[in-house]
Amino acid sequence: MEIILLERVEKLGHIGDVVKVKDGFARNYLLPNKKALRANEANRKVFEANRERIVAENAAKRTEAEKESKGLEGVSVTLIRQASNTGQLYGSVAVRDIVESLNADGHKVTKAQVVLDKPIKAIGLYEVRVALHAEVVVTVKVNVARSPEEAEMQAQGVNVMEAMFEKDEAGFTEDYDPNAEPGEIAVEATEEQAEG
């Protein structure tokens, strides 16, 4: 289906571009969200008549989004979740969790603006994109941890999982004879058994 874009759409085009897209994408996303019009003669005339107004509205929205982006740039959000010893979360962190956390901190963000390619399923630091406008994208840091102390360590750049496993390895060490053949019992043990 050929459509006329009413706003910039990532990987498609800019305002006024006539592009060919799959019917389902146009019917289910672009047309209902008023991001495009069907490309026919009547709609082309309507678009050309309103082009200046559409471009001006888009520019106003973009400048407003740029103002908001200054307050959101470099923001870090900490989410405390339960996780296993391997760092896998019991559940996942979804867009809704990030939006609620940002809104609690006083940033006005909607679910549609947060771009999360796949749900977060392990503890760690993640960078999540927030698209305030088609042309204004900000990166927000999401710190997922099991406790506030762990979140603080991660924020300082410590890999919590590696640090935890280093502590475990320091416990038991076995005497190692570099000359022993594989499967051979240590010499001292066999001498003690012979004497006893």
Tab-separated table of C-alpha atoms in Angstrom:
chain	number	residue	atom	x	y	z
A	1	MET	CA	0.000	0.000	0.000
A	2	GLU	CA	1.286	3.471	-0.833
A	3	ILE	CA	0.998	6.080	1.907
A	4	ILE	CA	1.920	9.722	2.547
A	5	LEU	CA	3.814	10.205	5.821
A	6	LEU	CA	2.449	12.892	8.160
A	7	GLU	CA	5.487	12.678	10.466
A	8	ARG	CA	8.979	11.234	10.401
A	9	VAL	CA	8.903	7.460	10.886
A	10	GLU	CA	12.170	5.694	11.689
A	11	LYS	CA	13.489	3.572	8.787
A	12	LEU	CA	10.666	4.797	6.511
A	13	GLY	CA	10.969	8.478	5.680
A	14	HIS	CA	10.174	12.113	6.486
A	15	ILE	CA	7.027	14.262	6.358
A	16	GLY	CA	5.445	14.232	2.906
A	17	ASP	CA	7.328	11.204	1.602
A	18	VAL	CA	5.219	8.772	-0.401
A	19	VAL	CA	6.362	5.280	0.555
A	20	LYS	CA	5.210	1.756	-0.094
A	21	VAL	CA	4.603	-0.372	3.024
A	22	LYS	CA	2.934	-3.670	3.791
A	23	ASP	CA	-0.848	-3.412	4.066
A	24	GLY	CA	-0.961	-4.671	7.664
A	25	PHE	CA	1.637	-2.132	8.868
A	26	ALA	CA	-0.346	0.704	7.285
A	27	ARG	CA	-3.774	-0.523	8.429
A	28	ASN	CA	-2.817	-1.504	11.982
A	29	TYR	CA	-0.205	1.098	12.922
A	30	LEU	CA	0.372	4.071	10.602
A	31	LEU	CA	-3.216	4.973	9.699
A	32	PRO	CA	-4.853	4.535	13.167
A	33	ASN	CA	-2.024	6.493	14.859
A	34	LYS	CA	-2.401	9.316	12.314
A	35	LYS	CA	1.192	8.959	11.138
A	36	ALA	CA	0.159	8.599	7.496
A	37	LEU	CA	-2.589	8.952	4.879
A	38	ARG	CA	-3.424	6.609	2.000
A	39	ALA	CA	-1.737	7.887	-1.147
A	40	ASN	CA	-4.620	8.801	-3.456
A	41	GLU	CA	-5.344	12.024	-5.353
A	42	ALA	CA	-7.793	13.428	-2.782
A	43	ASN	CA	-5.383	12.850	0.115
A	44	ARG	CA	-2.454	14.310	-1.868
A	45	LYS	CA	-4.432	17.541	-2.377
A	46	VAL	CA	-5.429	17.639	1.318
A	47	PHE	CA	-1.817	17.053	2.373
A	48	GLU	CA	-0.416	19.747	0.069
A	49	ALA	CA	-3.029	22.228	1.311
A	50	ASN	CA	-2.108	21.502	4.954
A	51	ARG	CA	1.620	20.845	4.482
A	52	GLU	CA	2.819	24.113	6.075
A	53	ARG	CA	0.584	23.599	9.133
A	54	ILE	CA	1.719	19.954	9.539
A	55	VAL	CA	5.405	20.917	9.254
A	56	ALA	CA	4.937	23.797	11.748
A	57	GLU	CA	3.138	21.524	14.264
A	58	ASN	CA	5.916	18.952	13.931
A	59	ALA	CA	8.581	21.612	14.523
A	60	ALA	CA	6.738	22.824	17.651
A	61	LYS	CA	6.475	19.270	19.008
A	62	ARG	CA	10.169	18.701	18.285
A	63	THR	CA	11.293	21.846	20.163
A	64	GLU	CA	9.099	20.840	23.126
A	65	ALA	CA	10.611	17.336	23.071
A	66	GLU	CA	14.131	18.814	22.936
A	67	LYS	CA	13.380	20.852	26.093
A	68	GLU	CA	12.139	17.699	27.875
A	69	SER	CA	15.168	15.729	26.661
A	70	LYS	CA	17.550	18.067	28.521
A	71	GLY	CA	15.932	17.033	31.820
A	72	LEU	CA	15.937	13.349	30.896
A	73	GLU	CA	19.461	13.079	29.437
A	74	GLY	CA	21.743	10.934	31.596
A	75	VAL	CA	19.002	9.997	34.087
A	76	SER	CA	19.546	6.730	35.935
A	77	VAL	CA	16.738	4.564	37.311
A	78	THR	CA	17.246	1.818	39.912
A	79	LEU	CA	14.885	-1.146	40.027
A	80	ILE	CA	15.166	-3.647	42.894
A	81	ARG	CA	14.015	-7.136	41.888
A	82	GLN	CA	14.340	-10.654	43.255
A	83	ALA	CA	16.841	-12.795	41.360
A	84	SER	CA	18.575	-16.158	41.567
A	85	ASN	CA	22.229	-16.632	42.564
A	86	THR	CA	23.150	-16.640	38.867
A	87	GLY	CA	21.617	-13.182	38.404
A	88	GLN	CA	18.504	-14.299	36.494
A	89	LEU	CA	15.402	-12.364	37.544
A	90	TYR	CA	12.287	-14.111	38.820
A	91	GLY	CA	10.180	-12.470	36.129
A	92	SER	CA	11.411	-9.571	34.010
A	93	VAL	CA	11.608	-5.788	33.810
A	94	ALA	CA	9.202	-4.491	31.184
A	95	VAL	CA	8.437	-1.082	29.673
A	96	ARG	CA	5.715	-0.455	32.293
A	97	ASP	CA	8.245	-0.796	35.170
A	98	ILE	CA	10.619	1.718	33.557
A	99	VAL	CA	7.784	4.188	32.828
A	100	GLU	CA	6.462	3.984	36.420
A	101	SER	CA	9.952	4.553	37.805
A	102	LEU	CA	10.617	7.552	35.524
A	103	ASN	CA	7.210	9.079	36.319
A	104	ALA	CA	7.869	8.626	40.057
A	105	ASP	CA	11.071	10.671	39.580
A	106	GLY	CA	9.051	13.478	37.978
A	107	HIS	CA	9.726	12.777	34.284
A	108	LYS	CA	6.658	12.644	32.043
A	109	VAL	CA	7.086	9.585	29.835
A	110	THR	CA	4.502	7.312	28.218
A	111	LYS	CA	4.741	3.606	27.420
A	112	ALA	CA	4.845	4.349	23.703
A	113	GLN	CA	7.973	6.485	24.126
A	114	VAL	CA	10.129	3.813	25.814
A	115	VAL	CA	11.946	1.641	23.257
A	116	LEU	CA	12.845	-1.713	24.833
A	117	ASP	CA	13.891	-4.287	22.232
A	118	LYS	CA	13.405	-7.221	24.614
A	119	PRO	CA	12.468	-7.525	28.297
A	120	ILE	CA	15.299	-7.320	30.829
A	121	LYS	CA	15.724	-10.744	32.460
A	122	ALA	CA	19.001	-10.438	34.417
A	123	ILE	CA	20.528	-8.039	36.926
A	124	GLY	CA	22.924	-5.434	35.559
A	125	LEU	CA	23.140	-1.998	33.943
A	126	TYR	CA	21.131	-1.399	30.765
A	127	GLU	CA	20.763	1.538	28.402
A	128	VAL	CA	17.181	2.106	27.294
A	129	ARG	CA	16.136	4.525	24.546
A	130	VAL	CA	13.295	6.978	25.168
A	131	ALA	CA	11.870	8.498	21.974
A	132	LEU	CA	10.253	11.774	23.058
A	133	HIS	CA	9.676	12.633	19.384
A	134	ALA	CA	10.475	10.875	16.124
A	135	GLU	CA	13.623	13.008	15.879
A	136	VAL	CA	14.494	13.324	19.609
A	137	VAL	CA	15.793	10.174	21.304
A	138	VAL	CA	17.373	10.107	24.784
A	139	THR	CA	19.215	7.252	26.513
A	140	VAL	CA	18.305	6.386	30.104
A	141	LYS	CA	20.355	4.049	32.324
A	142	VAL	CA	18.394	1.283	34.055
A	143	ASN	CA	20.146	-0.347	37.020
A	144	VAL	CA	18.505	-3.686	37.896
A	145	ALA	CA	19.745	-5.161	41.190
A	146	ARG	CA	18.706	-7.352	44.122
A	147	SER	CA	19.365	-4.715	46.802
A	148	PRO	CA	20.163	-0.992	47.057
A	149	GLU	CA	23.758	-1.875	48.062
A	150	GLU	CA	24.166	-4.055	44.977
A	151	ALA	CA	22.699	-1.267	42.817
A	152	GLU	CA	25.260	1.159	44.278
A	153	MET	CA	28.114	-1.270	43.469
A	154	GLN	CA	26.856	-1.694	39.887
A	155	ALA	CA	26.579	2.070	39.463
A	156	GLN	CA	30.265	2.333	40.423
A	157	GLY	CA	31.149	-0.179	37.679
A	158	VAL	CA	31.572	-3.347	39.772
A	159	ASN	CA	30.317	-6.534	38.104
A	160	VAL	CA	28.329	-7.963	41.024
A	161	MET	CA	28.113	-11.507	39.645
A	162	GLU	CA	31.893	-11.790	39.088
A	163	ALA	CA	32.621	-10.360	42.545
A	164	MET	CA	30.255	-12.884	44.145
A	165	PHE	CA	31.867	-15.882	42.408
A	166	GLU	CA	35.403	-14.681	43.267
A	167	LYS	CA	34.514	-14.885	46.986
A	168	ASP	CA	33.257	-18.476	46.608
A	169	GLU	CA	36.409	-19.698	44.868
A	170	ALA	CA	38.728	-18.491	47.646
A	171	GLY	CA	37.585	-21.252	50.086
A	172	PHE	CA	38.870	-24.835	49.603
A	173	THR	CA	42.092	-25.594	47.714
A	174	GLU	CA	43.459	-29.070	47.075
A	175	ASP	CA	47.156	-29.983	47.171
A	176	TYR	CA	48.366	-30.514	43.641
A	177	ASP	CA	51.361	-32.627	42.653
A	178	PRO	CA	52.512	-31.508	39.184
A	179	ASN	CA	54.408	-34.818	38.658
A	180	ALA	CA	51.450	-37.084	39.442
A	181	GLU	CA	49.997	-39.178	36.642
A	182	PRO	CA	46.260	-38.805	36.032
A	183	GLY	CA	44.368	-41.085	38.439
A	184	GLU	CA	47.457	-41.709	40.620
A	185	ILE	CA	47.012	-41.476	44.399
A	186	ALA	CA	49.289	-38.990	46.165
A	187	VAL	CA	52.618	-40.608	47.275
A	188	GLU	CA	52.304	-39.572	50.952
A	189	ALA	CA	48.895	-41.229	51.272
A	190	THR	CA	50.138	-44.590	49.924
A	191	GLU	CA	53.197	-44.594	52.270
A	192	GLU	CA	50.968	-43.931	55.286
A	193	GLN	CA	48.687	-46.811	54.305
A	194	ALA	CA	51.687	-49.190	53.934
A	195	GLU	CA	52.989	-48.301	57.399
A	196	GLY	CA	49.596	-48.637	59.106
